[in-house]
Amino acid sequence: MAEPARAKPKPTPETQHFWDGTQGNELRLQRCDACANVYFPPRPFCPKCASRKVSVFKASGKAKLYSYVIHHRPVPGFTPPYAIAVVELDEGPRLMSNIVECPQTPEALELGVTVAMSELMLSGCTTTTDHHYVFPAGLEESVDIEVAAAHRLGLRVLLTRGSMNLSQRDGGLPPDSVVQDEDTILADSERVVAKYHQRGEDAMVQIALAPCSPFSVTTSLMKKTAGLAEKLDVRLHTHLAENVNDVTYSREKFGMSPAEYAEDLGWVGPDVWHAHCVQLDRAGIELFGRTGTGVAHCPCSNMRLASGIAPIRAMRDAGVSVGIGVDGSASNDGAQMVAEVRQALLLQRVGFGPDAMSAREALEIATLGGAKVLGRDDIGALAPGMAADFVSFDLSQHGFAGALHDPVAALVFCAPSQVSTSVIDGRVVVRHGQLTTVDLGPIVERHNRLAGQLIAMAN
């Protein structure tokens, strides 16, 4: 018998994608007795193994469930070129430049990705993206390494095949050792899409194409990547208008604002999302709202780099799709999703007043907002027919004391918490605050050892 078609839910921030177990109600799910897959009812058989031996799974007690979606370079560990940005002030730029020039290894990348994704999962992330755009000799298959790490951990991902082809020798930002030529970039983009990109609902791995930025790739590559993405029916991503220097570069180099340049390249539309957009002007905001172009908001990164305060309130009012990202370790050493949501709310209030954002809106941006930016209507909410991605937080922790009269707001305003349980695609990946898919102890030990070796080489 054919599986009935999904009825698309219409969740709201205060109802369907937040479940409050403190009010005495229960969340009823289905669990397959054959493969232990957990999913939302009603389904007559398991969507994973087709077994009809199913039972009711109840979640109740002092817990709250959310379905998080985050995006844009959230790998905060040992990942080039933002490999270990631990030295700031005068020594920071020199160390970072030296690190980029150091030999990178597949083991180092695999460890960085694993540590970063683990940190995200433990803070409530169920879907993420990574903007990986550095492919030095020996790391030509970086996307393959990331896919393998995500599979081991059980994290749902939209990974990007990033690129840089405008080196310092040609007037660009990156050193010559980490750029590739146009033909190599486009050929490998086709390869990874053909090999890994899954289509349809419940996809666990998807691929997008993502030249790094207007100052590290040529106009030709931007246009050809857009054409290839259209041909392959995948999404596009890049950095845009991150700071005032980006705006100055765009006007001096191209004679137009960053948003105008994006439009000229064909880089606007519902299949495109841009990182940061801190300095997006009013015309750019209206353009993005009109075309359905998405934005990845990374508040901690923007603060650390003194890029400014992204006009998220104005974007939301103009209909721009916005999600929340943690960025990479070069500009954010913490991949804690709850902390990033909290920071997004506080930063909007600092910049635009106490009514600029509520706790519920911040959570909506981190869940439904992220899903929309990534073109997904099967994740980001707790509702029948949606993918079985959800997390729970233990509200009996002392950090929530006195705040249980509004547990939704408490999750944002109180000290950032780690999850108690996380289920992704019906699989329990965090239980009692611990990952069930990998043993983090030896991984962190190896990560620290290789990080020390990299710092020694850089110095």
PDB file of C-alpha atoms in Angstrom, residues 52-313:
ATOM      1  CA  ARG A  52       4.304  -2.397  10.392  1.00  0.00           C
ATOM      2  CA  LYS A  53       5.329  -3.326  13.944  1.00  0.00           C
ATOM      3  CA  VAL A  54       5.055   0.097  15.541  1.00  0.00           C
ATOM      4  CA  SER A  55       4.321   1.298  19.038  1.00  0.00           C
ATOM      5  CA  VAL A  56       3.511   4.625  20.685  1.00  0.00           C
ATOM      6  CA  PHE A  57       6.424   6.639  22.047  1.00  0.00           C
ATOM      7  CA  LYS A  58       5.553   9.203  24.713  1.00  0.00           C
ATOM      8  CA  ALA A  59       7.687  12.192  25.710  1.00  0.00           C
ATOM      9  CA  SER A  60       6.635  13.932  28.880  1.00  0.00           C
ATOM     10  CA  GLY A  61       7.921  15.471  32.066  1.00  0.00           C
ATOM     11  CA  LYS A  62       9.995  18.561  32.644  1.00  0.00           C
ATOM     12  CA  ALA A  63      11.373  18.990  29.181  1.00  0.00           C
ATOM     13  CA  LYS A  64      10.940  21.129  26.118  1.00  0.00           C
ATOM     14  CA  LEU A  65      11.402  20.033  22.545  1.00  0.00           C
ATOM     15  CA  TYR A  66      12.674  22.114  19.667  1.00  0.00           C
ATOM     16  CA  SER A  67      13.767  21.443  16.124  1.00  0.00           C
ATOM     17  CA  TYR A  68      16.819  23.545  15.307  1.00  0.00           C
ATOM     18  CA  VAL A  69      18.148  24.450  11.893  1.00  0.00           C
ATOM     19  CA  ILE A  70      21.331  26.486  11.559  1.00  0.00           C
ATOM     20  CA  HIS A  71      23.522  27.355   8.666  1.00  0.00           C
ATOM     21  CA  HIS A  72      26.682  29.014   7.329  1.00  0.00           C
ATOM     22  CA  ARG A  73      30.153  27.700   8.134  1.00  0.00           C
ATOM     23  CA  PRO A  74      29.474  26.354  11.573  1.00  0.00           C
ATOM     24  CA  VAL A  75      32.664  24.321  11.805  1.00  0.00           C
ATOM     25  CA  PRO A  76      34.525  26.000  14.694  1.00  0.00           C
ATOM     26  CA  GLY A  77      37.389  23.575  15.085  1.00  0.00           C
ATOM     27  CA  PHE A  78      40.413  22.733  13.104  1.00  0.00           C
ATOM     28  CA  THR A  79      39.235  23.725   9.626  1.00  0.00           C
ATOM     29  CA  PRO A  80      41.268  25.777   7.169  1.00  0.00           C
ATOM     30  CA  PRO A  81      41.577  28.650   6.640  1.00  0.00           C
ATOM     31  CA  TYR A  82      39.918  29.459   9.926  1.00  0.00           C
ATOM     32  CA  ALA A  83      41.898  26.814  11.676  1.00  0.00           C
ATOM     33  CA  ILE A  84      42.717  28.017  15.172  1.00  0.00           C
ATOM     34  CA  ALA A  85      42.034  31.682  15.735  1.00  0.00           C
ATOM     35  CA  VAL A  86      43.087  31.770  19.358  1.00  0.00           C
ATOM     36  CA  VAL A  87      45.620  34.597  19.218  1.00  0.00           C
ATOM     37  CA  GLU A  88      44.106  38.019  18.805  1.00  0.00           C
ATOM     38  CA  LEU A  89      45.314  41.625  18.855  1.00  0.00           C
ATOM     39  CA  ASP A  90      48.622  42.326  17.062  1.00  0.00           C
ATOM     40  CA  GLU A  91      49.660  38.696  16.770  1.00  0.00           C
ATOM     41  CA  GLY A  92      46.343  37.438  15.401  1.00  0.00           C
ATOM     42  CA  PRO A  93      46.667  38.359  11.709  1.00  0.00           C
ATOM     43  CA  ARG A  94      50.248  37.070  11.522  1.00  0.00           C
ATOM     44  CA  LEU A  95      49.369  33.738  13.129  1.00  0.00           C
ATOM     45  CA  MET A  96      46.290  33.295  10.945  1.00  0.00           C
ATOM     46  CA  SER A  97      48.322  33.982   7.808  1.00  0.00           C
ATOM     47  CA  ASN A  98      50.940  31.461   8.896  1.00  0.00           C
ATOM     48  CA  ILE A  99      48.299  28.828   9.666  1.00  0.00           C
ATOM     49  CA  VAL A 100      46.800  29.130   6.191  1.00  0.00           C
ATOM     50  CA  GLU A 101      50.258  28.458   4.739  1.00  0.00           C
ATOM     51  CA  CYS A 102      50.846  25.386   6.945  1.00  0.00           C
ATOM     52  CA  PRO A 103      50.338  21.923   5.427  1.00  0.00           C
ATOM     53  CA  GLN A 104      46.826  20.641   6.125  1.00  0.00           C
ATOM     54  CA  THR A 105      45.907  16.967   6.381  1.00  0.00           C
ATOM     55  CA  PRO A 106      42.725  14.929   5.926  1.00  0.00           C
ATOM     56  CA  GLU A 107      43.013  13.796   9.555  1.00  0.00           C
ATOM     57  CA  ALA A 108      43.064  17.379  10.797  1.00  0.00           C
ATOM     58  CA  LEU A 109      40.025  18.305   8.724  1.00  0.00           C
ATOM     59  CA  GLU A 110      38.111  15.219   9.835  1.00  0.00           C
ATOM     60  CA  LEU A 111      38.837  15.981  13.487  1.00  0.00           C
ATOM     61  CA  GLY A 112      37.873  19.642  13.141  1.00  0.00           C
ATOM     62  CA  VAL A 113      34.619  18.792  11.440  1.00  0.00           C
ATOM     63  CA  THR A 114      33.768  16.093  13.997  1.00  0.00           C
ATOM     64  CA  VAL A 115      34.479  18.312  17.004  1.00  0.00           C
ATOM     65  CA  ALA A 116      32.516  21.196  15.497  1.00  0.00           C
ATOM     66  CA  MET A 117      29.480  19.163  14.510  1.00  0.00           C
ATOM     67  CA  SER A 118      29.481  17.478  17.921  1.00  0.00           C
ATOM     68  CA  GLU A 119      29.437  20.833  19.680  1.00  0.00           C
ATOM     69  CA  LEU A 120      26.520  21.938  17.553  1.00  0.00           C
ATOM     70  CA  MET A 121      24.556  18.746  18.192  1.00  0.00           C
ATOM     71  CA  LEU A 122      25.069  18.968  21.953  1.00  0.00           C
ATOM     72  CA  SER A 123      23.629  22.485  21.932  1.00  0.00           C
ATOM     73  CA  GLY A 124      20.516  21.528  19.995  1.00  0.00           C
ATOM     74  CA  CYS A 125      21.429  21.662  16.318  1.00  0.00           C
ATOM     75  CA  THR A 126      19.732  19.048  14.141  1.00  0.00           C
ATOM     76  CA  THR A 127      20.550  20.453  10.674  1.00  0.00           C
ATOM     77  CA  THR A 128      23.575  22.498   9.681  1.00  0.00           C
ATOM     78  CA  THR A 129      25.582  23.727   6.718  1.00  0.00           C
ATOM     79  CA  ASP A 130      29.276  24.349   6.228  1.00  0.00           C
ATOM     80  CA  HIS A 131      30.884  26.825   3.857  1.00  0.00           C
ATOM     81  CA  HIS A 132      34.163  25.048   3.118  1.00  0.00           C
ATOM     82  CA  TYR A 133      36.147  26.876   0.433  1.00  0.00           C
ATOM     83  CA  VAL A 134      39.827  26.044   0.966  1.00  0.00           C
ATOM     84  CA  PHE A 135      41.126  23.108  -1.093  1.00  0.00           C
ATOM     85  CA  PRO A 136      44.941  22.980  -0.866  1.00  0.00           C
ATOM     86  CA  ALA A 137      46.955  20.113  -2.308  1.00  0.00           C
ATOM     87  CA  GLY A 138      46.057  16.916  -0.506  1.00  0.00           C
ATOM     88  CA  LEU A 139      42.584  18.101   0.505  1.00  0.00           C
ATOM     89  CA  GLU A 140      40.861  18.042  -2.850  1.00  0.00           C
ATOM     90  CA  GLU A 141      38.225  15.691  -1.382  1.00  0.00           C
ATOM     91  CA  SER A 142      37.355  17.843   1.619  1.00  0.00           C
ATOM     92  CA  VAL A 143      33.622  17.622   0.972  1.00  0.00           C
ATOM     93  CA  ASP A 144      33.880  13.812   1.018  1.00  0.00           C
ATOM     94  CA  ILE A 145      35.521  14.014   4.444  1.00  0.00           C
ATOM     95  CA  GLU A 146      32.737  16.235   5.758  1.00  0.00           C
ATOM     96  CA  VAL A 147      30.012  13.958   4.426  1.00  0.00           C
ATOM     97  CA  ALA A 148      31.622  10.961   6.149  1.00  0.00           C
ATOM     98  CA  ALA A 149      31.863  12.842   9.455  1.00  0.00           C
ATOM     99  CA  ALA A 150      28.214  13.916   9.312  1.00  0.00           C
ATOM    100  CA  HIS A 151      27.173  10.346   8.552  1.00  0.00           C
ATOM    101  CA  ARG A 152      29.112   8.987  11.547  1.00  0.00           C
ATOM    102  CA  LEU A 153      27.576  11.564  13.867  1.00  0.00           C
ATOM    103  CA  GLY A 154      24.049  11.310  12.488  1.00  0.00           C
ATOM    104  CA  LEU A 155      23.695  15.029  11.738  1.00  0.00           C
ATOM    105  CA  ARG A 156      21.511  16.306   8.899  1.00  0.00           C
ATOM    106  CA  VAL A 157      23.612  18.592   6.662  1.00  0.00           C
ATOM    107  CA  LEU A 158      23.596  20.850   3.656  1.00  0.00           C
ATOM    108  CA  LEU A 159      27.302  21.053   2.805  1.00  0.00           C
ATOM    109  CA  THR A 160      28.699  23.482   0.273  1.00  0.00           C
ATOM    110  CA  ARG A 161      31.380  23.022  -2.349  1.00  0.00           C
ATOM    111  CA  GLY A 162      33.098  26.342  -1.771  1.00  0.00           C
ATOM    112  CA  SER A 163      35.813  27.827  -3.946  1.00  0.00           C
ATOM    113  CA  MET A 164      38.451  30.541  -4.350  1.00  0.00           C
ATOM    114  CA  ASN A 165      40.249  31.334  -7.610  1.00  0.00           C
ATOM    115  CA  LEU A 166      41.390  34.938  -7.087  1.00  0.00           C
ATOM    116  CA  SER A 167      44.678  34.794  -5.164  1.00  0.00           C
ATOM    117  CA  GLN A 168      46.879  37.550  -3.769  1.00  0.00           C
ATOM    118  CA  ARG A 169      48.953  37.388  -6.931  1.00  0.00           C
ATOM    119  CA  ASP A 170      45.870  38.402  -8.916  1.00  0.00           C
ATOM    120  CA  GLY A 171      44.667  41.038  -6.470  1.00  0.00           C
ATOM    121  CA  GLY A 172      42.501  38.783  -4.317  1.00  0.00           C
ATOM    122  CA  LEU A 173      42.543  37.885  -0.635  1.00  0.00           C
ATOM    123  CA  PRO A 174      43.762  34.238  -0.307  1.00  0.00           C
ATOM    124  CA  PRO A 175      47.358  33.011  -0.763  1.00  0.00           C
ATOM    125  CA  ASP A 176      48.215  31.220  -3.988  1.00  0.00           C
ATOM    126  CA  SER A 177      48.494  27.836  -2.225  1.00  0.00           C
ATOM    127  CA  VAL A 178      44.780  27.540  -1.438  1.00  0.00           C
ATOM    128  CA  VAL A 179      43.120  28.599  -4.714  1.00  0.00           C
ATOM    129  CA  GLN A 180      42.051  26.410  -7.628  1.00  0.00           C
ATOM    130  CA  ASP A 181      41.429  27.133 -11.277  1.00  0.00           C
ATOM    131  CA  GLU A 182      37.920  27.584 -12.624  1.00  0.00           C
ATOM    132  CA  ASP A 183      37.727  24.289 -14.524  1.00  0.00           C
ATOM    133  CA  THR A 184      38.826  22.261 -11.482  1.00  0.00           C
ATOM    134  CA  ILE A 185      36.275  23.996  -9.260  1.00  0.00           C
ATOM    135  CA  LEU A 186      33.349  23.489 -11.614  1.00  0.00           C
ATOM    136  CA  ALA A 187      34.247  19.865 -12.353  1.00  0.00           C
ATOM    137  CA  ASP A 188      34.484  18.952  -8.665  1.00  0.00           C
ATOM    138  CA  SER A 189      31.249  20.823  -7.964  1.00  0.00           C
ATOM    139  CA  GLU A 190      29.488  18.549 -10.438  1.00  0.00           C
ATOM    140  CA  ARG A 191      31.181  15.496  -8.911  1.00  0.00           C
ATOM    141  CA  VAL A 192      30.088  16.109  -5.326  1.00  0.00           C
ATOM    142  CA  VAL A 193      26.525  17.012  -6.322  1.00  0.00           C
ATOM    143  CA  ALA A 194      26.222  13.822  -8.387  1.00  0.00           C
ATOM    144  CA  LYS A 195      27.720  11.699  -5.603  1.00  0.00           C
ATOM    145  CA  TYR A 196      26.085  13.085  -2.477  1.00  0.00           C
ATOM    146  CA  HIS A 197      23.123  15.387  -3.115  1.00  0.00           C
ATOM    147  CA  GLN A 198      19.875  13.804  -1.953  1.00  0.00           C
ATOM    148  CA  ARG A 199      16.566  15.155  -3.186  1.00  0.00           C
ATOM    149  CA  GLY A 200      13.128  15.108  -1.660  1.00  0.00           C
ATOM    150  CA  GLU A 201      11.864  15.053   1.890  1.00  0.00           C
ATOM    151  CA  ASP A 202      13.941  13.699   4.774  1.00  0.00           C
ATOM    152  CA  ALA A 203      17.210  14.156   2.828  1.00  0.00           C
ATOM    153  CA  MET A 204      20.159  13.779   5.204  1.00  0.00           C
ATOM    154  CA  VAL A 205      22.872  15.158   2.882  1.00  0.00           C
ATOM    155  CA  GLN A 206      22.493  17.950   0.369  1.00  0.00           C
ATOM    156  CA  ILE A 207      25.074  19.995  -1.515  1.00  0.00           C
ATOM    157  CA  ALA A 208      25.106  23.680  -2.475  1.00  0.00           C
ATOM    158  CA  LEU A 209      27.667  25.617  -4.539  1.00  0.00           C
ATOM    159  CA  ALA A 210      29.437  28.411  -2.711  1.00  0.00           C
ATOM    160  CA  PRO A 211      32.239  30.623  -4.059  1.00  0.00           C
ATOM    161  CA  CYS A 212      33.808  32.279  -1.020  1.00  0.00           C
ATOM    162  CA  SER A 213      33.208  35.975  -1.633  1.00  0.00           C
ATOM    163  CA  PRO A 214      33.368  38.708  -4.299  1.00  0.00           C
ATOM    164  CA  PHE A 215      36.956  39.509  -3.260  1.00  0.00           C
ATOM    165  CA  SER A 216      38.300  35.955  -3.484  1.00  0.00           C
ATOM    166  CA  VAL A 217      36.691  34.725  -6.714  1.00  0.00           C
ATOM    167  CA  THR A 218      36.348  36.166 -10.199  1.00  0.00           C
ATOM    168  CA  THR A 219      33.148  37.492 -11.715  1.00  0.00           C
ATOM    169  CA  SER A 220      33.423  34.719 -14.278  1.00  0.00           C
ATOM    170  CA  LEU A 221      33.390  32.022 -11.599  1.00  0.00           C
ATOM    171  CA  MET A 222      30.429  33.619  -9.835  1.00  0.00           C
ATOM    172  CA  LYS A 223      28.395  33.604 -13.049  1.00  0.00           C
ATOM    173  CA  LYS A 224      29.417  30.109 -14.136  1.00  0.00           C
ATOM    174  CA  THR A 225      28.683  28.727 -10.660  1.00  0.00           C
ATOM    175  CA  ALA A 226      25.214  30.263 -10.792  1.00  0.00           C
ATOM    176  CA  GLY A 227      24.650  28.657 -14.178  1.00  0.00           C
ATOM    177  CA  LEU A 228      25.868  25.290 -12.943  1.00  0.00           C
ATOM    178  CA  ALA A 229      23.652  25.472  -9.857  1.00  0.00           C
ATOM    179  CA  GLU A 230      20.648  26.148 -12.066  1.00  0.00           C
ATOM    180  CA  LYS A 231      21.567  23.210 -14.289  1.00  0.00           C
ATOM    181  CA  LEU A 232      22.028  20.860 -11.317  1.00  0.00           C
ATOM    182  CA  ASP A 233      19.066  22.304  -9.385  1.00  0.00           C
ATOM    183  CA  VAL A 234      21.020  23.061  -6.207  1.00  0.00           C
ATOM    184  CA  ARG A 235      21.312  26.139  -4.023  1.00  0.00           C
ATOM    185  CA  LEU A 236      23.874  28.970  -4.002  1.00  0.00           C
ATOM    186  CA  HIS A 237      25.719  30.570  -1.099  1.00  0.00           C
ATOM    187  CA  THR A 238      28.435  33.183  -0.529  1.00  0.00           C
ATOM    188  CA  HIS A 239      29.515  36.025   1.780  1.00  0.00           C
ATOM    189  CA  LEU A 240      28.032  39.452   1.115  1.00  0.00           C
ATOM    190  CA  ALA A 241      28.245  42.919   2.682  1.00  0.00           C
ATOM    191  CA  GLU A 242      29.850  41.598   5.857  1.00  0.00           C
ATOM    192  CA  ASN A 243      31.535  44.898   6.745  1.00  0.00           C
ATOM    193  CA  VAL A 244      32.164  48.404   5.434  1.00  0.00           C
ATOM    194  CA  ASN A 245      35.307  47.253   3.638  1.00  0.00           C
ATOM    195  CA  ASP A 246      33.197  44.849   1.576  1.00  0.00           C
ATOM    196  CA  VAL A 247      30.922  47.696   0.532  1.00  0.00           C
ATOM    197  CA  THR A 248      33.891  49.898  -0.383  1.00  0.00           C
ATOM    198  CA  TYR A 249      35.508  47.098  -2.391  1.00  0.00           C
ATOM    199  CA  SER A 250      32.305  46.407  -4.281  1.00  0.00           C
ATOM    200  CA  ARG A 251      31.752  50.043  -5.207  1.00  0.00           C
ATOM    201  CA  GLU A 252      35.372  50.609  -6.225  1.00  0.00           C
ATOM    202  CA  LYS A 253      35.785  47.311  -8.099  1.00  0.00           C
ATOM    203  CA  PHE A 254      32.357  46.857  -9.675  1.00  0.00           C
ATOM    204  CA  GLY A 255      30.778  50.297  -9.456  1.00  0.00           C
ATOM    205  CA  MET A 256      27.769  49.040  -7.506  1.00  0.00           C
ATOM    206  CA  SER A 257      26.664  48.045  -4.038  1.00  0.00           C
ATOM    207  CA  PRO A 258      27.074  44.420  -2.892  1.00  0.00           C
ATOM    208  CA  ALA A 259      23.358  43.751  -3.379  1.00  0.00           C
ATOM    209  CA  GLU A 260      23.403  45.309  -6.858  1.00  0.00           C
ATOM    210  CA  TYR A 261      26.434  43.193  -7.751  1.00  0.00           C
ATOM    211  CA  ALA A 262      24.661  40.058  -6.516  1.00  0.00           C
ATOM    212  CA  GLU A 263      21.640  40.875  -8.646  1.00  0.00           C
ATOM    213  CA  ASP A 264      23.827  41.569 -11.680  1.00  0.00           C
ATOM    214  CA  LEU A 265      25.429  38.129 -11.282  1.00  0.00           C
ATOM    215  CA  GLY A 266      22.126  36.313 -10.939  1.00  0.00           C
ATOM    216  CA  TRP A 267      22.784  35.696  -7.265  1.00  0.00           C
ATOM    217  CA  VAL A 268      19.350  36.580  -5.864  1.00  0.00           C
ATOM    218  CA  GLY A 269      16.255  34.422  -5.530  1.00  0.00           C
ATOM    219  CA  PRO A 270      14.719  31.778  -3.258  1.00  0.00           C
ATOM    220  CA  ASP A 271      17.546  29.346  -4.083  1.00  0.00           C
ATOM    221  CA  VAL A 272      20.261  31.743  -2.804  1.00  0.00           C
ATOM    222  CA  TRP A 273      21.363  32.680   0.705  1.00  0.00           C
ATOM    223  CA  HIS A 274      24.125  35.084   1.717  1.00  0.00           C
ATOM    224  CA  ALA A 275      26.171  35.131   4.908  1.00  0.00           C
ATOM    225  CA  HIS A 276      26.171  38.123   7.264  1.00  0.00           C
ATOM    226  CA  CYS A 277      24.765  41.038   5.208  1.00  0.00           C
ATOM    227  CA  VAL A 278      25.630  43.320   8.133  1.00  0.00           C
ATOM    228  CA  GLN A 279      26.007  46.330   5.848  1.00  0.00           C
ATOM    229  CA  LEU A 280      23.120  45.562   3.506  1.00  0.00           C
ATOM    230  CA  ASP A 281      21.472  48.884   2.626  1.00  0.00           C
ATOM    231  CA  ARG A 282      17.763  49.634   2.427  1.00  0.00           C
ATOM    232  CA  ALA A 283      17.639  48.977  -1.312  1.00  0.00           C
ATOM    233  CA  GLY A 284      19.411  45.657  -0.775  1.00  0.00           C
ATOM    234  CA  ILE A 285      16.995  44.644   1.976  1.00  0.00           C
ATOM    235  CA  GLU A 286      14.026  45.416  -0.271  1.00  0.00           C
ATOM    236  CA  LEU A 287      15.659  43.472  -3.126  1.00  0.00           C
ATOM    237  CA  PHE A 288      16.188  40.410  -0.931  1.00  0.00           C
ATOM    238  CA  GLY A 289      12.647  40.583   0.399  1.00  0.00           C
ATOM    239  CA  ARG A 290      11.191  40.937  -3.099  1.00  0.00           C
ATOM    240  CA  THR A 291      13.223  38.060  -4.568  1.00  0.00           C
ATOM    241  CA  GLY A 292      13.088  35.635  -1.631  1.00  0.00           C
ATOM    242  CA  THR A 293      16.863  35.750  -1.102  1.00  0.00           C
ATOM    243  CA  GLY A 294      17.945  34.391   2.296  1.00  0.00           C
ATOM    244  CA  VAL A 295      20.408  35.634   4.922  1.00  0.00           C
ATOM    245  CA  ALA A 296      22.529  33.720   7.448  1.00  0.00           C
ATOM    246  CA  HIS A 297      22.808  35.915  10.540  1.00  0.00           C
ATOM    247  CA  CYS A 298      25.926  35.256  12.662  1.00  0.00           C
ATOM    248  CA  PRO A 299      25.759  37.692  15.612  1.00  0.00           C
ATOM    249  CA  CYS A 300      28.757  36.462  17.635  1.00  0.00           C
ATOM    250  CA  SER A 301      31.012  36.580  14.579  1.00  0.00           C
ATOM    251  CA  ASN A 302      29.783  40.056  13.688  1.00  0.00           C
ATOM    252  CA  MET A 303      30.560  41.268  17.215  1.00  0.00           C
ATOM    253  CA  ARG A 304      33.993  39.662  17.432  1.00  0.00           C
ATOM    254  CA  LEU A 305      35.068  41.168  14.099  1.00  0.00           C
ATOM    255  CA  ALA A 306      33.381  44.519  14.863  1.00  0.00           C
ATOM    256  CA  SER A 307      31.497  44.237  11.576  1.00  0.00           C
ATOM    257  CA  GLY A 308      28.435  46.004  12.949  1.00  0.00           C
ATOM    258  CA  ILE A 309      24.874  45.013  13.833  1.00  0.00           C
ATOM    259  CA  ALA A 310      22.978  43.344  11.019  1.00  0.00           C
ATOM    260  CA  PRO A 311      19.572  44.999  10.437  1.00  0.00           C
ATOM    261  CA  ILE A 312      17.623  41.803  11.083  1.00  0.00           C
ATOM    262  CA  ARG A 313      14.543  43.673  12.316  1.00  0.00           C
TER     263      ARG A 313
END
